[in-house]
PDB file of C-alpha atoms in Angstrom:
ATOM      1  CA  MET A 164      40.424   4.613  23.928  1.00 80.00           C
ATOM      2  CA  ILE A 165      41.525   3.290  27.219  1.00 85.00           C
ATOM      3  CA  GLU A 166      44.960   2.720  27.797  1.00 87.00           C
ATOM      4  CA  ASN A 167      45.784  -0.074  30.047  1.00 88.00           C
ATOM      5  CA  THR A 168      43.306  -3.024  29.097  1.00 92.00           C
ATOM      6  CA  TYR A 169      44.073  -6.609  29.348  1.00 93.00           C
ATOM      7  CA  GLY A 170      41.787  -8.159  26.900  1.00 92.00           C
ATOM      8  CA  GLY A 171      44.545  -9.634  24.898  1.00 92.00           C
ATOM      9  CA  PHE A 172      46.718 -10.898  27.453  1.00 94.00           C
ATOM     10  CA  TYR A 173      43.441 -12.404  28.996  1.00 95.00           C
ATOM     11  CA  ILE A 174      42.451 -14.085  25.682  1.00 95.00           C
ATOM     12  CA  SER A 175      46.015 -15.518  25.364  1.00 94.00           C
ATOM     13  CA  GLN A 176      45.976 -17.143  28.895  1.00 96.00           C
ATOM     14  CA  ILE A 177      42.621 -18.628  28.518  1.00 95.00           C
ATOM     15  CA  LYS A 178      43.802 -20.263  25.439  1.00 91.00           C
ATOM     16  CA  GLN A 179      46.674 -21.843  26.888  1.00 93.00           C
ATOM     17  CA  LEU A 180      44.933 -22.736  30.204  1.00 95.00           C
ATOM     18  CA  GLN A 181      41.571 -24.097  27.970  1.00 92.00           C
ATOM     19  CA  SER A 182      44.265 -26.313  25.782  1.00 88.00           C
ATOM     20  CA  ARG A 183      45.834 -27.818  28.995  1.00 91.00           C
ATOM     21  CA  ILE A 184      42.404 -28.570  30.509  1.00 93.00           C
ATOM     22  CA  PHE A 185      40.990 -29.687  27.112  1.00 89.00           C
ATOM     23  CA  GLU A 186      43.694 -32.184  26.623  1.00 87.00           C
ATOM     24  CA  LYS A 187      43.309 -33.500  30.201  1.00 91.00           C
ATOM     25  CA  LEU A 188      39.864 -34.066  29.864  1.00 90.00           C
ATOM     26  CA  LEU A 189      40.339 -35.679  26.468  1.00 88.00           C
ATOM     27  CA  LYS A 190      42.694 -38.514  28.290  1.00 87.00           C
ATOM     28  CA  VAL A 191      40.340 -38.631  31.273  1.00 89.00           C
ATOM     29  CA  ASN A 192      37.669 -39.731  29.082  1.00 84.00           C
ATOM     30  CA  GLY A 193      39.677 -42.381  27.011  1.00 81.00           C
ATOM     31  CA  ILE A 194      40.173 -40.295  24.069  1.00 83.00           C
ATOM     32  CA  ALA A 195      43.683 -40.727  23.045  1.00 77.00           C
ATOM     33  CA  ASP A 196      42.961 -40.929  19.204  1.00 75.00           C
ATOM     34  CA  PHE A 197      43.473 -37.177  18.809  1.00 77.00           C
ATOM     35  CA  ASN A 198      44.953 -33.888  20.763  1.00 75.00           C
ATOM     36  CA  GLY A 199      42.987 -30.623  20.953  1.00 71.00           C
ATOM     37  CA  ALA A 200      44.111 -28.905  17.797  1.00 76.00           C
ATOM     38  CA  GLN A 201      43.339 -32.002  15.848  1.00 87.00           C
ATOM     39  CA  GLY A 202      40.115 -32.029  17.632  1.00 86.00           C
ATOM     40  CA  ARG A 203      39.116 -28.627  15.921  1.00 87.00           C
ATOM     41  CA  ILE A 204      39.753 -29.805  12.502  1.00 94.00           C
ATOM     42  CA  LEU A 205      37.606 -32.706  13.445  1.00 94.00           C
ATOM     43  CA  TYR A 206      34.936 -30.683  14.938  1.00 92.00           C
ATOM     44  CA  VAL A 207      34.622 -28.528  11.772  1.00 95.00           C
ATOM     45  CA  LEU A 208      34.262 -31.751   9.713  1.00 97.00           C
ATOM     46  CA  TRP A 209      31.816 -33.116  11.914  1.00 95.00           C
ATOM     47  CA  GLN A 210      29.581 -30.433  11.189  1.00 95.00           C
ATOM     48  CA  GLU A 211      30.478 -30.388   7.483  1.00 96.00           C
ATOM     49  CA  ASP A 212      32.240 -33.269   5.891  1.00 96.00           C
ATOM     50  CA  ASN A 213      34.364 -33.166   2.648  1.00 95.00           C
ATOM     51  CA  LEU A 214      35.699 -29.902   2.660  1.00 96.00           C
ATOM     52  CA  THR A 215      38.789 -28.273   0.553  1.00 93.00           C
ATOM     53  CA  ILE A 216      41.692 -27.458   2.473  1.00 91.00           C
ATOM     54  CA  SER A 217      41.309 -23.740   2.263  1.00 90.00           C
ATOM     55  CA  GLU A 218      37.627 -24.108   3.453  1.00 94.00           C
ATOM     56  CA  LEU A 219      39.006 -26.007   6.309  1.00 95.00           C
ATOM     57  CA  GLY A 220      41.662 -23.501   6.798  1.00 92.00           C
ATOM     58  CA  GLN A 221      39.182 -20.843   6.971  1.00 90.00           C
ATOM     59  CA  ARG A 222      36.779 -22.489   9.540  1.00 93.00           C
ATOM     60  CA  THR A 223      39.562 -23.343  11.847  1.00 91.00           C
ATOM     61  CA  SER A 224      41.587 -20.054  11.686  1.00 87.00           C
ATOM     62  CA  LEU A 225      44.699 -22.302  10.595  1.00 89.00           C
ATOM     63  CA  ALA A 226      47.451 -21.422   8.622  1.00 87.00           C
ATOM     64  CA  LYS A 227      47.518 -23.661   5.335  1.00 87.00           C
ATOM     65  CA  THR A 228      51.142 -25.123   6.420  1.00 90.00           C
ATOM     66  CA  THR A 229      50.075 -25.698   9.974  1.00 90.00           C
ATOM     67  CA  LEU A 230      47.073 -27.252   8.536  1.00 93.00           C
ATOM     68  CA  THR A 231      48.689 -29.379   5.781  1.00 92.00           C
ATOM     69  CA  SER A 232      51.107 -31.063   8.366  1.00 93.00           C
ATOM     70  CA  MET A 233      48.299 -31.763  11.096  1.00 93.00           C
ATOM     71  CA  LEU A 234      46.291 -33.400   8.041  1.00 96.00           C
ATOM     72  CA  ASP A 235      49.377 -35.310   7.451  1.00 95.00           C
ATOM     73  CA  ARG A 236      49.505 -36.748  11.068  1.00 93.00           C
ATOM     74  CA  MET A 237      45.554 -37.325  10.663  1.00 95.00           C
ATOM     75  CA  THR A 238      45.765 -39.232   7.724  1.00 96.00           C
ATOM     76  CA  GLU A 239      48.664 -41.467   8.789  1.00 94.00           C
ATOM     77  CA  GLN A 240      46.341 -41.988  12.234  1.00 92.00           C
ATOM     78  CA  GLY A 241      43.338 -43.055   9.877  1.00 93.00           C
ATOM     79  CA  HIS A 242      40.974 -40.069  10.968  1.00 94.00           C
ATOM     80  CA  VAL A 243      40.685 -38.255   7.842  1.00 97.00           C
ATOM     81  CA  GLN A 244      41.497 -39.198   3.812  1.00 97.00           C
ATOM     82  CA  ARG A 245      42.278 -36.743   1.083  1.00 95.00           C
ATOM     83  CA  SER A 246      40.956 -36.865  -2.474  1.00 94.00           C
ATOM     84  CA  TYR A 247      40.924 -34.899  -5.565  1.00 92.00           C
ATOM     85  CA  ASP A 248      37.561 -32.886  -6.093  1.00 88.00           C
ATOM     86  CA  PRO A 249      35.884 -34.522  -9.156  1.00 89.00           C
ATOM     87  CA  THR A 250      34.930 -31.052 -10.457  1.00 90.00           C
ATOM     88  CA  ASP A 251      38.309 -29.255  -9.920  1.00 89.00           C
ATOM     89  CA  ARG A 252      41.342 -31.399  -9.832  1.00 87.00           C
ATOM     90  CA  ARG A 253      43.500 -28.735  -8.454  1.00 89.00           C
ATOM     91  CA  GLN A 254      41.196 -28.983  -5.241  1.00 91.00           C
ATOM     92  CA  ILE A 255      41.746 -31.317  -2.485  1.00 92.00           C
ATOM     93  CA  ARG A 256      38.741 -32.505  -0.511  1.00 95.00           C
ATOM     94  CA  ILE A 257      39.255 -33.631   3.117  1.00 97.00           C
ATOM     95  CA  THR A 258      36.777 -36.131   4.497  1.00 97.00           C
ATOM     96  CA  LEU A 259      36.572 -38.040   7.565  1.00 97.00           C
ATOM     97  CA  THR A 260      36.893 -41.826   8.069  1.00 96.00           C
ATOM     98  CA  GLU A 261      34.294 -43.887   9.781  1.00 95.00           C
ATOM     99  CA  SER A 262      36.537 -44.422  12.871  1.00 90.00           C
ATOM    100  CA  ALA A 263      36.857 -40.682  13.088  1.00 92.00           C
ATOM    101  CA  LYS A 264      32.938 -40.179  12.668  1.00 93.00           C
ATOM    102  CA  ALA A 265      32.566 -42.751  15.915  1.00 90.00           C
ATOM    103  CA  LEU A 266      34.647 -40.253  17.910  1.00 88.00           C
ATOM    104  CA  ASN A 267      32.152 -37.554  17.508  1.00 90.00           C
ATOM    105  CA  ASP A 268      29.779 -38.682  20.664  1.00 89.00           C
ATOM    106  CA  SER A 269      32.905 -38.921  23.172  1.00 88.00           C
ATOM    107  CA  TYR A 270      34.153 -35.633  21.737  1.00 87.00           C
ATOM    108  CA  LYS A 271      30.820 -33.584  22.112  1.00 89.00           C
ATOM    109  CA  ALA A 272      30.732 -35.214  25.959  1.00 91.00           C
ATOM    110  CA  VAL A 273      34.190 -33.589  26.639  1.00 90.00           C
ATOM    111  CA  SER A 274      32.968 -30.265  24.678  1.00 89.00           C
ATOM    112  CA  VAL A 275      29.945 -30.165  27.255  1.00 94.00           C
ATOM    113  CA  GLN A 276      32.362 -30.524  30.395  1.00 95.00           C
ATOM    114  CA  MET A 277      34.532 -27.583  28.954  1.00 94.00           C
ATOM    115  CA  ASN A 278      31.609 -25.503  28.272  1.00 95.00           C
ATOM    116  CA  GLU A 279      30.593 -26.287  32.112  1.00 96.00           C
ATOM    117  CA  LEU A 280      33.872 -25.050  33.185  1.00 96.00           C
ATOM    118  CA  PHE A 281      34.148 -22.291  30.708  1.00 95.00           C
ATOM    119  CA  TYR A 282      30.973 -20.772  31.836  1.00 97.00           C
ATOM    120  CA  LYS A 283      30.691 -21.582  35.558  1.00 98.00           C
ATOM    121  CA  GLY A 284      29.026 -19.036  37.460  1.00 98.00           C
ATOM    122  CA  PHE A 285      27.645 -17.295  34.455  1.00 98.00           C
ATOM    123  CA  SER A 286      23.981 -16.428  33.991  1.00 98.00           C
ATOM    124  CA  ASP A 287      22.416 -17.281  30.347  1.00 97.00           C
ATOM    125  CA  ASP A 288      22.758 -13.324  29.657  1.00 98.00           C
ATOM    126  CA  GLU A 289      26.206 -13.388  30.658  1.00 98.00           C
ATOM    127  CA  ILE A 290      26.970 -16.239  28.416  1.00 97.00           C
ATOM    128  CA  LEU A 291      25.174 -14.633  25.400  1.00 97.00           C
ATOM    129  CA  GLN A 292      26.888 -11.035  26.062  1.00 98.00           C
ATOM    130  CA  LEU A 293      30.757 -12.647  26.257  1.00 97.00           C
ATOM    131  CA  ASP A 294      30.059 -14.863  23.147  1.00 96.00           C
ATOM    132  CA  GLY A 295      28.680 -11.828  21.337  1.00 97.00           C
ATOM    133  CA  THR A 296      31.509  -9.799  22.493  1.00 96.00           C
ATOM    134  CA  LEU A 297      34.115 -12.444  21.635  1.00 95.00           C
ATOM    135  CA  GLU A 298      32.565 -12.805  18.192  1.00 95.00           C
ATOM    136  CA  LYS A 299      33.045  -8.999  17.662  1.00 96.00           C
ATOM    137  CA  ILE A 300      36.776  -9.580  18.264  1.00 94.00           C
ATOM    138  CA  LEU A 301      37.239 -12.234  16.112  1.00 90.00           C
ATOM    139  CA  ASN A 302      35.591 -10.407  13.116  1.00 91.00           C
ATOM    140  CA  ASN A 303      37.616  -7.597  13.979  1.00 93.00           C
ATOM    141  CA  LEU A 304      41.015  -9.461  13.798  1.00 91.00           C
ATOM    142  CA  LYS A 305      39.873 -11.295  10.578  1.00 86.00           C
ATOM    143  CA  GLU A 306      39.292  -8.123   8.869  1.00 91.00           C
ATOM    144  CA  CYS A 307      42.751  -7.376   9.802  1.00 91.00           C
ATOM    145  CA  GLU A 308      44.156 -10.498   8.225  1.00 79.00           C
ATOM    146  CA  GLY A 309      42.620  -9.799   4.758  1.00 65.00           C
TER     147      GLY A 309
END
């Protein structure tokens, strides 16, 4: 293996910059209802609503303690609601409120802006290659996490 590599360092820097820019884009586009981290949770629920906390944790890669505290804030803000699973009362399901569902289109517009910044100057082939490489890294790390 090559010794002096910087992939992890670059990914860390990209994540930090991306988060700051995304927060700024949310504000510029008049979305003050939630922050970027909460947006990850909403994004997953916009794809498939009514998930258990563990399913939501797997799909967002957030630790259960972090996710639980974020869900507490999002419940207070009126974005999500919790309910017991009717078939298994040990499971708590998270669903979007109507106000959170209404934010989906605005969030999509900000996501498009972010993607335009992220992939500026990339060909379609380069985008597909990068996405495939990042997915491979993510899967490698998920294997280690167990």
